[in-house]
XYZ file of C-alpha atoms in Angstrom:
732
model
C 4.373 -87.511 -65.293
C 3.867 -86.122 -68.793
C 3.187 -82.714 -67.212
C -0.160 -82.489 -68.982
C -2.309 -82.487 -65.818
C -1.244 -80.985 -62.490
C -4.065 -82.295 -60.221
C -4.783 -85.936 -59.421
C -8.059 -86.877 -57.670
C -8.091 -90.438 -56.331
C -9.063 -92.760 -53.504
C -6.604 -94.192 -50.975
C -5.365 -96.581 -53.679
C -2.625 -94.058 -54.501
C -1.093 -94.386 -51.032
C 1.427 -96.761 -52.609
C 3.164 -96.877 -55.964
C 2.542 -93.376 -57.342
C 5.718 -91.278 -57.207
C 5.526 -87.864 -58.814
C 8.676 -85.846 -58.240
C 6.988 -82.513 -58.978
C 4.093 -83.056 -56.526
C 4.128 -80.126 -54.107
C 1.183 -80.921 -51.861
C -1.274 -83.667 -50.910
C -4.782 -83.010 -49.572
C -6.559 -85.820 -47.721
C -10.304 -85.531 -47.120
C -10.686 -88.661 -45.015
C -9.479 -90.081 -41.719
C -6.103 -91.815 -41.905
C -6.505 -95.295 -40.466
C -2.942 -96.278 -39.563
C 0.610 -94.995 -39.190
C 1.655 -96.815 -42.350
C -1.100 -95.159 -44.381
C -0.262 -91.752 -42.896
C 3.446 -91.982 -43.776
C 2.773 -93.356 -47.253
C 0.168 -90.709 -48.006
C 2.541 -87.925 -46.994
C 5.242 -89.518 -49.100
C 3.320 -88.938 -52.321
C 4.462 -85.278 -52.219
C 8.075 -85.651 -53.386
C 8.972 -82.031 -54.118
C 11.225 -80.256 -51.628
C 9.257 -78.351 -48.940
C 6.055 -80.114 -50.036
C 3.038 -79.823 -47.743
C 0.410 -82.262 -46.489
C -3.136 -81.174 -45.569
C -5.632 -83.349 -43.676
C -9.321 -82.428 -43.508
C -11.733 -84.167 -41.124
C -15.231 -83.677 -39.741
C -14.049 -84.759 -36.307
C -13.216 -82.041 -33.809
C -10.908 -84.337 -31.845
C -7.350 -84.122 -33.228
C -5.857 -86.671 -30.826
C -5.768 -89.360 -33.548
C -3.678 -87.103 -35.815
C -1.392 -86.265 -32.895
C -0.850 -89.972 -32.250
C 0.006 -90.547 -35.929
C 2.520 -87.698 -35.875
C 4.124 -89.107 -32.735
C 4.318 -92.534 -34.349
C 5.944 -91.004 -37.445
C 8.563 -89.298 -35.300
C 9.274 -92.599 -33.550
C 9.780 -94.285 -36.928
C 12.203 -91.541 -38.029
C 14.058 -91.771 -34.714
C 14.280 -95.540 -35.013
C 15.693 -95.354 -38.539
C 18.230 -92.695 -37.532
C 19.397 -94.872 -34.643
C 19.737 -97.877 -36.928
C 21.917 -95.873 -39.309
C 24.566 -95.574 -36.605
C 24.578 -99.284 -35.748
C 27.586 -101.508 -36.156
C 26.865 -103.567 -39.277
C 29.633 -106.064 -38.663
C 27.011 -108.703 -37.830
C 25.170 -108.313 -41.132
C 25.718 -111.544 -43.119
C 27.340 -110.136 -46.246
C 29.550 -112.349 -48.341
C 32.720 -110.188 -48.326
C 34.420 -112.537 -50.775
C 31.604 -111.870 -53.178
C 32.119 -108.124 -52.848
C 35.705 -108.514 -54.042
C 36.536 -111.692 -55.886
C 32.951 -112.798 -56.477
C 31.966 -109.558 -58.136
C 34.845 -109.836 -60.566
C 33.801 -113.364 -61.420
C 30.174 -112.403 -61.917
C 30.892 -109.394 -64.060
C 33.946 -110.564 -65.965
C 34.285 -109.642 -69.647
C 31.926 -111.447 -71.906
C 33.893 -113.961 -73.958
C 31.204 -114.804 -76.527
C 30.419 -118.369 -75.361
C 27.386 -118.286 -77.635
C 29.231 -117.046 -80.720
C 29.436 -120.470 -82.341
C 25.693 -120.952 -81.748
C 25.009 -117.533 -83.264
C 27.135 -118.281 -86.329
C 25.479 -121.682 -86.748
C 22.051 -120.013 -86.658
C 23.100 -117.590 -89.429
C 24.493 -120.473 -91.432
C 21.209 -122.406 -91.072
C 19.059 -119.342 -91.535
C 17.059 -120.111 -88.370
C 17.395 -120.868 -84.657
C 15.175 -123.488 -83.063
C 14.723 -124.455 -79.406
C 13.617 -128.086 -79.536
C 9.832 -128.167 -79.983
C 9.123 -124.922 -78.145
C 9.742 -122.216 -80.747
C 11.916 -120.957 -83.540
C 13.074 -117.747 -85.212
C 14.541 -117.259 -88.670
C 16.119 -114.476 -90.718
C 12.707 -113.181 -91.730
C 11.242 -112.925 -88.211
C 14.390 -112.047 -86.238
C 14.055 -108.243 -86.494
C 10.413 -108.426 -85.427
C 11.291 -110.556 -82.401
C 14.144 -108.227 -81.441
C 11.834 -105.213 -81.618
C 9.271 -107.064 -79.549
C 11.893 -107.742 -76.896
C 12.872 -104.079 -76.807
C 9.281 -102.893 -76.500
C 8.734 -105.365 -73.658
C 11.434 -103.701 -71.547
C 9.747 -101.728 -68.695
C 11.395 -98.413 -69.559
C 10.351 -95.328 -67.587
C 8.440 -92.598 -69.386
C 11.288 -90.105 -68.952
C 13.605 -92.438 -70.884
C 11.382 -91.998 -73.954
C 11.016 -88.213 -73.620
C 13.722 -87.351 -76.176
C 14.908 -89.066 -79.313
C 18.458 -89.412 -77.983
C 17.269 -91.039 -74.765
C 14.872 -93.307 -76.618
C 17.547 -94.541 -79.049
C 19.642 -95.769 -76.140
C 16.935 -98.347 -75.493
C 16.540 -99.403 -79.102
C 18.729 -101.703 -81.233
C 21.034 -99.621 -83.405
C 22.296 -101.114 -86.676
C 25.667 -100.287 -88.185
C 27.271 -101.652 -91.334
C 28.411 -104.901 -89.758
C 27.375 -104.630 -86.128
C 24.324 -104.206 -83.963
C 24.253 -102.364 -80.616
C 21.653 -103.720 -78.193
C 19.736 -101.588 -75.587
C 21.716 -99.648 -73.004
C 20.556 -101.574 -69.933
C 22.599 -104.611 -71.031
C 26.223 -104.919 -69.893
C 28.703 -103.328 -72.299
C 30.418 -106.637 -73.053
C 27.255 -108.221 -74.459
C 25.672 -105.203 -76.166
C 27.632 -105.320 -79.431
C 26.778 -108.062 -81.922
C 29.372 -108.224 -84.729
C 28.862 -109.977 -88.040
C 31.629 -112.559 -88.587
C 34.243 -111.505 -91.140
C 33.202 -114.354 -93.436
C 29.742 -112.853 -93.891
C 31.074 -109.313 -94.158
C 33.070 -110.317 -97.246
C 30.116 -111.932 -99.033
C 28.780 -108.607 -100.183
C 25.323 -109.018 -98.700
C 22.936 -106.090 -98.891
C 22.285 -103.801 -95.904
C 18.904 -105.417 -95.278
C 20.361 -108.930 -95.362
C 23.163 -107.956 -92.946
C 20.624 -106.486 -90.541
C 18.597 -109.693 -90.662
C 21.690 -111.772 -89.858
C 22.641 -109.434 -86.993
C 19.096 -109.547 -85.631
C 19.112 -113.371 -85.725
C 22.466 -113.480 -83.900
C 21.076 -111.014 -81.325
C 18.019 -113.208 -80.733
C 20.246 -116.232 -80.207
C 22.364 -114.266 -77.718
C 19.314 -113.040 -75.806
C 18.018 -116.575 -75.506
C 21.370 -117.909 -74.367
C 21.402 -115.158 -71.708
C 17.882 -116.291 -70.622
C 16.344 -112.993 -71.720
C 14.002 -114.868 -74.062
C 12.073 -117.893 -72.859
C 12.145 -121.327 -74.484
C 9.309 -120.338 -76.781
C 11.623 -117.559 -77.976
C 9.375 -114.834 -76.607
C 10.275 -111.930 -74.299
C 10.202 -112.889 -70.629
C 6.849 -112.391 -68.925
C 6.087 -112.157 -65.243
C 5.410 -115.890 -65.054
C 8.763 -116.672 -66.686
C 10.579 -114.485 -64.171
C 8.626 -115.997 -61.263
C 9.232 -119.552 -62.407
C 12.975 -119.056 -62.758
C 13.475 -117.254 -59.466
C 11.345 -119.706 -57.494
C 13.233 -122.605 -59.084
C 16.678 -121.254 -58.297
C 16.509 -118.907 -55.321
C 13.807 -120.311 -53.038
C 13.259 -123.626 -51.384
C 9.978 -125.284 -50.544
C 9.509 -126.238 -46.913
C 7.628 -129.468 -46.300
C 4.052 -129.090 -45.090
C 3.816 -128.905 -41.311
C 0.595 -129.201 -39.330
C 0.299 -127.995 -35.724
C 0.025 -130.635 -33.054
C -3.346 -131.030 -31.426
C -5.596 -133.356 -29.504
C -9.209 -134.496 -29.346
C -11.458 -134.905 -26.316
C -11.636 -138.622 -27.077
C -7.843 -138.966 -27.027
C -7.649 -137.000 -23.776
C -9.998 -139.411 -21.982
C -8.933 -142.583 -23.786
C -7.986 -144.219 -20.496
C -11.359 -143.526 -18.859
C -10.099 -140.960 -16.354
C -7.972 -137.891 -16.779
C -6.137 -135.458 -14.544
C -7.379 -131.935 -15.216
C -6.681 -128.541 -13.704
C -9.189 -126.198 -12.086
C -8.536 -122.455 -11.942
C -11.180 -120.510 -9.952
C -12.294 -117.336 -11.755
C -12.158 -114.610 -9.135
C -14.392 -111.590 -9.812
C -14.352 -108.743 -7.313
C -16.476 -105.601 -7.327
C -18.642 -103.742 -4.803
C -21.763 -103.676 -6.970
C -21.189 -107.230 -8.147
C -21.347 -108.434 -4.525
C -24.467 -106.332 -3.876
C -26.218 -107.806 -6.913
C -25.230 -111.385 -6.004
C -26.590 -110.912 -2.497
C -29.905 -109.609 -3.822
C -30.124 -112.466 -6.351
C -29.383 -115.095 -3.670
C -26.156 -115.976 -5.432
C -23.680 -115.401 -2.597
C -20.936 -118.015 -2.594
C -21.422 -118.956 -6.243
C -18.436 -118.680 -8.549
C -17.161 -120.086 -11.829
C -14.009 -122.070 -12.508
C -11.935 -122.827 -15.609
C -11.386 -126.574 -16.092
C -8.595 -127.273 -18.601
C -6.730 -130.416 -19.638
C -3.251 -128.860 -19.509
C -1.565 -126.564 -17.031
C -1.555 -122.891 -17.976
C 2.097 -121.932 -18.333
C 1.606 -118.350 -19.511
C 1.302 -115.441 -17.089
C -2.263 -114.051 -17.042
C -2.315 -110.585 -15.548
C -5.384 -109.434 -13.584
C -7.942 -107.628 -15.772
C -9.969 -104.564 -14.827
C -13.368 -104.176 -16.518
C -15.459 -101.011 -16.409
C -19.161 -101.850 -16.644
C -22.004 -99.349 -16.958
C -24.060 -100.821 -14.070
C -21.591 -103.022 -12.191
C -18.804 -100.437 -12.041
C -15.221 -101.636 -11.746
C -14.662 -105.401 -11.816
C -11.307 -107.004 -11.001
C -10.920 -110.442 -12.586
C -8.135 -112.997 -12.295
C -7.517 -116.724 -12.120
C -7.062 -118.244 -8.675
C -4.611 -120.887 -7.538
C -4.607 -124.098 -9.554
C -6.363 -127.191 -8.159
C -5.720 -130.664 -9.602
C -8.750 -132.902 -10.180
C -9.373 -136.330 -11.703
C -12.443 -136.552 -13.946
C -14.143 -139.294 -15.885
C -15.319 -138.690 -19.446
C -18.921 -138.578 -18.188
C -18.067 -135.837 -15.685
C -16.259 -133.900 -18.391
C -19.357 -134.128 -20.577
C -21.447 -132.669 -17.750
C -19.095 -129.692 -17.443
C -19.086 -129.002 -21.191
C -22.899 -129.266 -21.335
C -23.160 -126.765 -18.477
C -20.623 -124.520 -20.255
C -22.749 -124.590 -23.428
C -25.880 -123.576 -21.474
C -24.010 -120.842 -19.625
C -22.439 -119.322 -22.736
C -25.656 -119.664 -24.706
C -27.428 -117.461 -22.170
C -24.679 -114.843 -22.384
C -23.154 -114.924 -25.853
C -25.498 -116.234 -28.526
C -26.930 -113.711 -30.981
C -30.410 -112.611 -29.972
C -31.500 -112.279 -33.585
C -30.600 -115.890 -34.394
C -32.360 -119.076 -33.355
C -29.137 -120.835 -32.400
C -27.564 -122.526 -29.383
C -24.166 -123.703 -28.191
C -23.121 -127.311 -27.715
C -19.893 -129.233 -27.161
C -17.947 -130.051 -30.316
C -17.615 -133.619 -31.506
C -15.132 -135.644 -29.447
C -13.234 -136.548 -32.604
C -12.621 -132.881 -33.488
C -8.949 -131.962 -33.377
C -8.156 -128.847 -31.327
C -4.884 -127.557 -32.809
C -4.090 -124.534 -30.628
C -5.809 -124.947 -27.279
C -6.243 -127.953 -25.013
C -9.881 -128.823 -24.241
C -11.374 -126.532 -21.604
C -14.777 -125.668 -20.140
C -16.391 -123.619 -17.374
C -17.818 -125.247 -14.226
C -19.868 -123.959 -11.286
C -18.028 -124.106 -7.968
C -19.286 -124.671 -4.442
C -18.931 -121.952 -1.830
C -15.223 -121.477 -1.171
C -14.311 -122.100 -4.820
C -12.468 -125.386 -4.253
C -14.876 -128.054 -5.518
C -17.357 -128.426 -8.378
C -21.075 -128.109 -7.667
C -22.257 -131.163 -9.596
C -25.921 -131.297 -8.425
C -26.707 -127.702 -9.340
C -24.955 -127.938 -12.735
C -27.103 -130.973 -13.584
C -30.202 -129.053 -12.478
C -29.299 -126.162 -14.803
C -28.823 -128.598 -17.716
C -32.214 -130.212 -16.999
C -33.916 -126.813 -16.883
C -32.365 -125.908 -20.228
C -33.822 -129.046 -21.829
C -37.386 -128.185 -20.787
C -40.026 -127.646 -23.448
C -41.646 -124.267 -23.943
C -44.825 -125.533 -22.286
C -42.866 -126.649 -19.220
C -41.183 -123.247 -18.923
C -44.530 -121.452 -19.227
C -45.984 -123.738 -16.539
C -43.018 -122.983 -14.258
C -43.643 -119.241 -14.556
C -47.397 -119.625 -13.954
C -46.674 -121.544 -10.745
C -45.176 -118.476 -9.050
C -47.087 -117.466 -5.927
C -48.861 -114.120 -6.101
C -49.235 -113.560 -2.372
C -45.609 -113.560 -1.194
C -42.163 -112.422 -2.223
C -40.236 -114.941 -4.369
C -37.616 -116.928 -2.477
C -35.167 -116.641 -5.378
C -35.433 -114.150 -8.303
C -35.795 -115.777 -11.721
C -35.172 -114.851 -15.351
C -38.268 -114.732 -17.551
C -39.079 -114.066 -21.185
C -42.349 -112.544 -22.404
C -44.241 -114.953 -24.638
C -44.496 -112.183 -27.246
C -40.741 -111.459 -27.364
C -38.575 -114.537 -27.037
C -35.199 -112.759 -27.021
C -35.950 -110.240 -24.264
C -35.225 -111.266 -20.682
C -36.499 -109.721 -17.464
C -35.374 -110.188 -13.886
C -38.518 -111.240 -12.006
C -38.315 -110.184 -8.340
C -41.800 -110.881 -6.971
C -45.508 -110.021 -7.113
C -46.866 -106.548 -6.498
C -50.244 -105.764 -4.975
C -51.604 -104.621 -8.349
C -53.367 -106.373 -11.211
C -53.942 -105.626 -14.903
C -56.671 -103.099 -14.092
C -53.964 -100.761 -12.824
C -53.587 -97.537 -14.812
C -50.961 -97.669 -17.559
C -49.106 -94.392 -18.306
C -49.470 -93.861 -22.070
C -50.209 -90.925 -24.357
C -52.722 -93.010 -26.319
C -56.174 -92.268 -24.857
C -57.395 -95.735 -25.810
C -54.897 -97.339 -23.408
C -56.172 -96.981 -19.855
C -54.868 -100.081 -18.103
C -52.215 -102.759 -18.396
C -54.861 -105.028 -19.879
C -55.460 -102.464 -22.660
C -51.732 -102.018 -23.311
C -50.990 -105.723 -23.796
C -54.124 -106.237 -25.872
C -53.471 -103.314 -28.256
C -49.688 -103.203 -28.357
C -48.694 -106.862 -27.805
C -51.818 -108.666 -29.047
C -52.054 -110.661 -25.794
C -55.387 -111.193 -23.980
C -55.026 -110.970 -20.198
C -57.490 -111.324 -17.367
C -58.227 -108.123 -15.504
C -57.232 -109.981 -12.297
C -53.822 -111.058 -13.648
C -51.132 -110.133 -11.089
C -48.428 -107.640 -12.008
C -44.940 -108.833 -11.070
C -42.124 -106.442 -10.245
C -39.387 -107.009 -12.819
C -36.266 -105.262 -14.055
C -34.417 -104.934 -17.304
C -31.113 -106.853 -17.224
C -27.745 -105.217 -16.807
C -25.801 -104.419 -19.967
C -24.262 -107.460 -21.680
C -21.761 -105.889 -24.105
C -21.001 -107.693 -27.337
C -17.640 -105.965 -27.780
C -14.947 -104.588 -25.507
C -12.427 -101.781 -25.833
C -9.126 -101.674 -23.930
C -8.016 -98.204 -22.796
C -5.388 -97.268 -20.217
C -5.057 -100.862 -19.059
C -8.815 -101.118 -18.374
C -11.361 -102.962 -20.484
C -14.526 -100.998 -21.194
C -17.739 -101.723 -22.980
C -17.589 -100.797 -26.649
C -20.822 -99.245 -27.869
C -22.654 -100.573 -24.808
C -26.116 -99.183 -24.134
C -27.452 -98.158 -20.743
C -30.832 -99.813 -20.199
C -33.694 -97.369 -20.607
C -36.706 -97.130 -18.365
C -39.862 -98.697 -19.756
C -42.849 -96.443 -20.186
C -44.745 -98.271 -17.443
C -42.060 -97.689 -14.796
C -42.683 -95.374 -11.874
C -40.676 -94.047 -8.943
C -42.227 -95.485 -5.805
C -41.923 -98.359 -3.358
C -42.608 -101.622 -5.169
C -42.688 -103.669 -2.001
C -39.594 -105.653 -3.067
C -35.898 -104.842 -3.086
C -34.686 -103.942 -6.570
C -31.229 -103.794 -8.124
C -29.944 -100.228 -8.189
C -29.338 -98.790 -11.649
C -31.682 -101.140 -13.546
C -34.991 -100.008 -15.075
C -37.927 -101.389 -13.089
C -41.200 -102.351 -14.792
C -44.430 -104.232 -14.147
C -44.851 -107.505 -16.064
C -48.140 -109.453 -15.971
C -47.774 -113.020 -14.816
C -49.822 -114.201 -17.784
C -47.145 -113.212 -20.336
C -44.213 -114.859 -18.514
C -42.252 -117.980 -19.314
C -38.988 -118.947 -17.654
C -35.781 -118.493 -19.639
C -33.775 -121.575 -20.656
C -31.291 -120.674 -17.924
C -33.447 -119.025 -15.287
C -30.872 -118.367 -12.530
C -29.963 -114.637 -12.787
C -26.944 -114.964 -10.471
C -25.263 -117.312 -12.988
C -25.933 -114.875 -15.818
C -24.428 -112.099 -13.687
C -21.231 -114.130 -13.288
C -20.894 -114.352 -17.100
C -20.980 -110.605 -17.848
C -17.232 -110.420 -18.570
C -16.666 -114.161 -19.116
C -16.261 -113.796 -22.937
C -13.487 -111.225 -22.441
C -11.734 -113.467 -19.900
C -11.836 -116.506 -22.198
C -10.896 -114.463 -25.267
C -7.806 -113.107 -23.485
C -6.936 -116.599 -22.246
C -7.149 -118.082 -25.742
C -4.932 -115.326 -27.171
C -2.294 -115.905 -24.496
C -2.288 -119.680 -24.951
C -2.193 -119.259 -28.745
C 1.112 -117.377 -28.377
C 2.579 -120.181 -26.249
C 1.341 -122.813 -28.713
C 2.856 -120.869 -31.604
C 6.272 -120.767 -29.925
C 6.036 -124.497 -29.212
C 5.096 -125.162 -32.843
C 8.086 -123.125 -34.035
C 10.544 -124.733 -31.613
C 9.481 -128.159 -32.873
C 9.545 -127.420 -36.588
C 11.524 -124.166 -37.004
C 14.142 -124.074 -34.220
C 15.718 -120.790 -35.299
C 12.444 -118.856 -35.248
C 11.324 -120.627 -32.063
C 14.555 -119.638 -30.333
C 14.098 -115.960 -31.144
C 10.364 -115.855 -30.362
C 10.908 -117.375 -26.936
C 12.982 -114.285 -26.079
C 10.263 -111.821 -27.114
C 7.695 -110.513 -24.643
C 4.424 -112.419 -24.840
C 2.473 -109.171 -25.248
C 4.568 -108.143 -28.262
C 4.214 -111.561 -29.877
C 0.437 -111.369 -29.441
C 0.381 -107.990 -31.187
C 2.537 -109.352 -34.019
C 0.009 -112.195 -34.471
C -3.100 -109.969 -34.413
C -4.789 -108.972 -37.661
C -6.015 -105.405 -38.145
C -9.640 -106.540 -38.460
C -9.421 -107.950 -34.933
C -7.997 -104.932 -33.143
C -7.659 -101.566 -34.859
C -5.367 -100.294 -32.089
C -2.989 -103.177 -31.419
C -2.178 -105.262 -34.497
C 0.728 -106.423 -36.634
C 0.602 -103.345 -38.900
C 3.890 -101.906 -37.636
C 5.753 -105.216 -37.706
C 4.403 -106.028 -41.167
C 5.660 -102.649 -42.412
C 9.197 -103.354 -41.192
C 8.995 -106.962 -42.365
C 8.079 -105.872 -45.891
C 11.255 -103.753 -46.074
C 13.396 -106.533 -44.601
C 11.945 -109.014 -47.069
C 12.895 -106.797 -50.008
C 16.458 -106.610 -48.705
C 16.579 -110.391 -48.290
C 15.355 -110.794 -51.844
C 17.992 -108.396 -53.179
C 20.695 -110.294 -51.298
C 19.451 -113.546 -52.772
C 19.571 -112.163 -56.304
C 23.164 -111.019 -55.805
C 24.508 -113.992 -53.873
C 23.018 -116.896 -55.837
C 25.797 -117.988 -58.270
C 23.342 -119.362 -60.811
C 21.617 -115.982 -61.059
C 24.563 -113.577 -61.188
C 25.142 -113.495 -64.926
C 21.419 -113.483 -65.637
C 20.592 -110.713 -63.171
C 23.214 -108.350 -64.565
C 21.482 -108.474 -67.950
C 18.009 -107.633 -66.685
C 16.479 -104.183 -66.760
C 15.734 -102.442 -63.444
C 12.010 -102.908 -64.038
C 12.505 -106.628 -64.573
C 14.580 -106.804 -61.401
C 11.709 -105.233 -59.466
C 9.311 -107.758 -60.953
C 11.783 -110.504 -60.165
C 12.064 -109.467 -56.535
C 8.306 -109.224 -56.201
C 7.914 -112.673 -57.709
C 10.126 -114.128 -54.998
C 7.608 -113.258 -52.288
C 4.327 -111.914 -53.577
C 1.216 -112.302 -51.442
C 0.250 -115.535 -53.145
C 3.654 -117.113 -52.524
C 3.836 -115.836 -48.917
C 0.311 -117.056 -48.163
C 1.100 -120.492 -49.578
C 4.267 -120.648 -47.464
C 2.299 -119.545 -44.387
C -0.278 -122.296 -44.856
C 2.372 -124.874 -45.679
C 4.259 -124.300 -42.427
C 1.108 -124.041 -40.326
C 1.308 -120.366 -39.298
C -2.223 -119.586 -40.511
C -3.678 -121.632 -37.653
C -2.252 -119.215 -35.088
C -3.229 -115.879 -36.666
C -5.456 -113.936 -34.275
C -7.948 -112.720 -36.845
C -11.251 -113.211 -35.013
C -12.649 -110.140 -33.213
C -14.458 -110.495 -29.898
C -18.031 -110.170 -31.108
C -21.168 -112.311 -31.083
C -21.366 -114.556 -34.107
C -17.627 -114.217 -34.779
C -15.761 -115.505 -31.716
C -16.680 -118.545 -29.669
C -14.629 -120.890 -27.448
C -12.845 -123.522 -29.500
C -14.389 -126.324 -27.444
C -17.958 -125.298 -28.418
C -19.916 -124.907 -31.625
C -23.120 -123.116 -32.600
C -25.964 -125.068 -34.119
C -29.276 -123.956 -35.578
C -32.073 -125.538 -37.579
C -32.691 -124.304 -41.109
C -35.315 -125.866 -43.369
C -35.263 -129.058 -41.339
C -31.458 -129.407 -41.363
C -28.947 -128.722 -38.590
C -26.445 -125.990 -39.510
C -23.235 -125.940 -37.462
C -20.818 -123.026 -36.997
C -17.435 -123.543 -35.324
C -14.792 -121.209 -33.941
C -12.643 -119.263 -36.359
C -12.822 -119.031 -40.126
C -10.561 -119.602 -43.096
C -7.799 -117.022 -42.970
C -7.562 -114.845 -46.074
C -4.543 -114.737 -48.360
C -3.623 -111.165 -47.330
C -3.592 -112.034 -43.617
C -1.460 -115.129 -44.271
C 1.044 -113.062 -46.258
C 1.055 -110.305 -43.631
C 1.845 -112.680 -40.758
C 4.989 -113.862 -42.573
C 6.186 -110.279 -42.969
C 5.147 -109.489 -39.402
C 7.344 -112.263 -38.010
C 10.300 -111.008 -40.076
C 9.696 -107.470 -38.825
C 9.460 -108.607 -35.198
C 12.714 -110.588 -35.430
C 14.488 -107.717 -37.226
C 13.466 -105.111 -34.629
C 14.693 -107.247 -31.709
C 17.609 -109.200 -33.160
C 18.742 -107.460 -36.344
C 19.156 -108.376 -39.979
C 21.232 -111.510 -39.523
C 18.526 -113.143 -37.405
C 15.824 -112.064 -39.872
C 17.886 -113.581 -42.702
C 18.161 -116.899 -40.852
C 14.422 -116.978 -40.160
C 13.584 -116.033 -43.751
C 15.648 -118.909 -45.106
C 14.255 -121.362 -42.531
C 10.657 -120.538 -43.452
C 11.277 -120.806 -47.197
């Protein structure tokens, strides 16, 4: 800005707030993460015909193309809005005519008697807060002037600089130029002019009168110091904002749901269709098995069918079947939730952590979702398979010794009736699909480049430190299908994100094993002596859970949107009315934090909401009668600070938490260790103590502030400024 340096090297921090009119080009050496960042980064080059260069190591330019398209859509949207009929915009027309005259009428020196009295006394005191006298008045006045946030260009020349400084005449003082003309001139009363005071004494009296005037105009605080950011914030929050009473979302506990002993619940069969899925279920003796969602309230939101693309299972079509009404006792509900914990633990717990799922305490309040769980259904998908669920729970509660004994009881002379899931004793977190015994033992040759490894017995002794008998039977086993920890939605289909295709083990070979194997899975030999059954040993159940986390995650997001609208209708009718008219998919995007979904999040709505909020703040400053005279005396820099103080991130976040919006923010990504069903919790043992982890986490201040702006942006885009103004006032 001083034209001393013509190149600025910086991180992305300069995307906002650095405006250099002479900047002719911007060079970006990193990937632009969002449309907002792209537009703001380009906007740093303010010179006419300025250029923007983007360098990247990636050959694919589709991301840049998408950003350019988004920018064009923003420009098109703004151009269309410029031609709109603004008759609905809530502007106080009386204020624009009569009100403006009242606010900016000629200054009639209401403080003159106070100023004269201060000169007569030789000091001005504000109760016990502070005081100024003839000796310190000039110093205080200069301090006030230097505190004014004047732009650098305004100090470039002497003439420009003097406009912002107090100028003393013989018997008058002219205050800085940003003040209204009718308050700028401080004149020494005729009585004091005729006393023959020296020039220095007259200047002291004028400076004291000026300090009194500045305080009376609220340009000095009660300690008689220039206004700071806190002073501006305190005044604007006191006058122009209102505090909404704290509101907590409604919720329920499992205990309250079953307080009468029995409860009507609703069963929705989870229908999963896919050619390879059916083939695998048939091989695993799991034909006719299916899962069902048991929930304590009817699902009122429309859940569209989902299509998943899996590396081994191919295309899977998933949807909820027709609702079935059931009556359950609390004991039966406990059985379902225990089975759900076992099922999800096998599929979703982190392999690197010694942790398990369990049902949350019955006294725990669930604020967004009604209690729900997953049950196993009988063939036909109409009733719950109670005996087999109880068997699965019992198997899960076995000791390690019991699971080892179960694996060692497998027959070695015939094919297994039902395939089982096993874990090697040397690697607890690896699971294999055990299909049946082969006709080989540990003396069989092991393919390895190490000359010291000749047989399977050698391999497990040297590499795994496990002693095996030479006669130990080799079982035919397979690596499990991919169980992705994250999902990516593209073109309406949900794909694995960073999923890995199982590799073949080094001891696998291409020949007839004597048993039927699952196509596409790596086949290996596993000695019987290293096997122990997994906690949940039925592979067909694990197969049914491959996309279960994505199904439940989508369900929770949909129900969260419905719960949010219900919360708003109850406590904020205006916002609830508008949100009920918005598409559920759009509302979900407006509630989604960027950390959760880099593609679909509230970034766009927050960007519009930020602009709308600034306009609302400006309207408030102009239309609040108590602020009119004060605002007209403030410098432009102070006005900017004032507007920011009305709704900075801290204030917005506090408002968000006070009205209960933070509970509904979708800020948890679908990933192991981050998302879990709200009806379950993770527990682990650490140094002899039980450590519990529950769903969700404390929402950060930035996310809370962003969701407030996102809601304003969403309402503005669909219903215009008047609706956004109503919602802004309603939410405080």
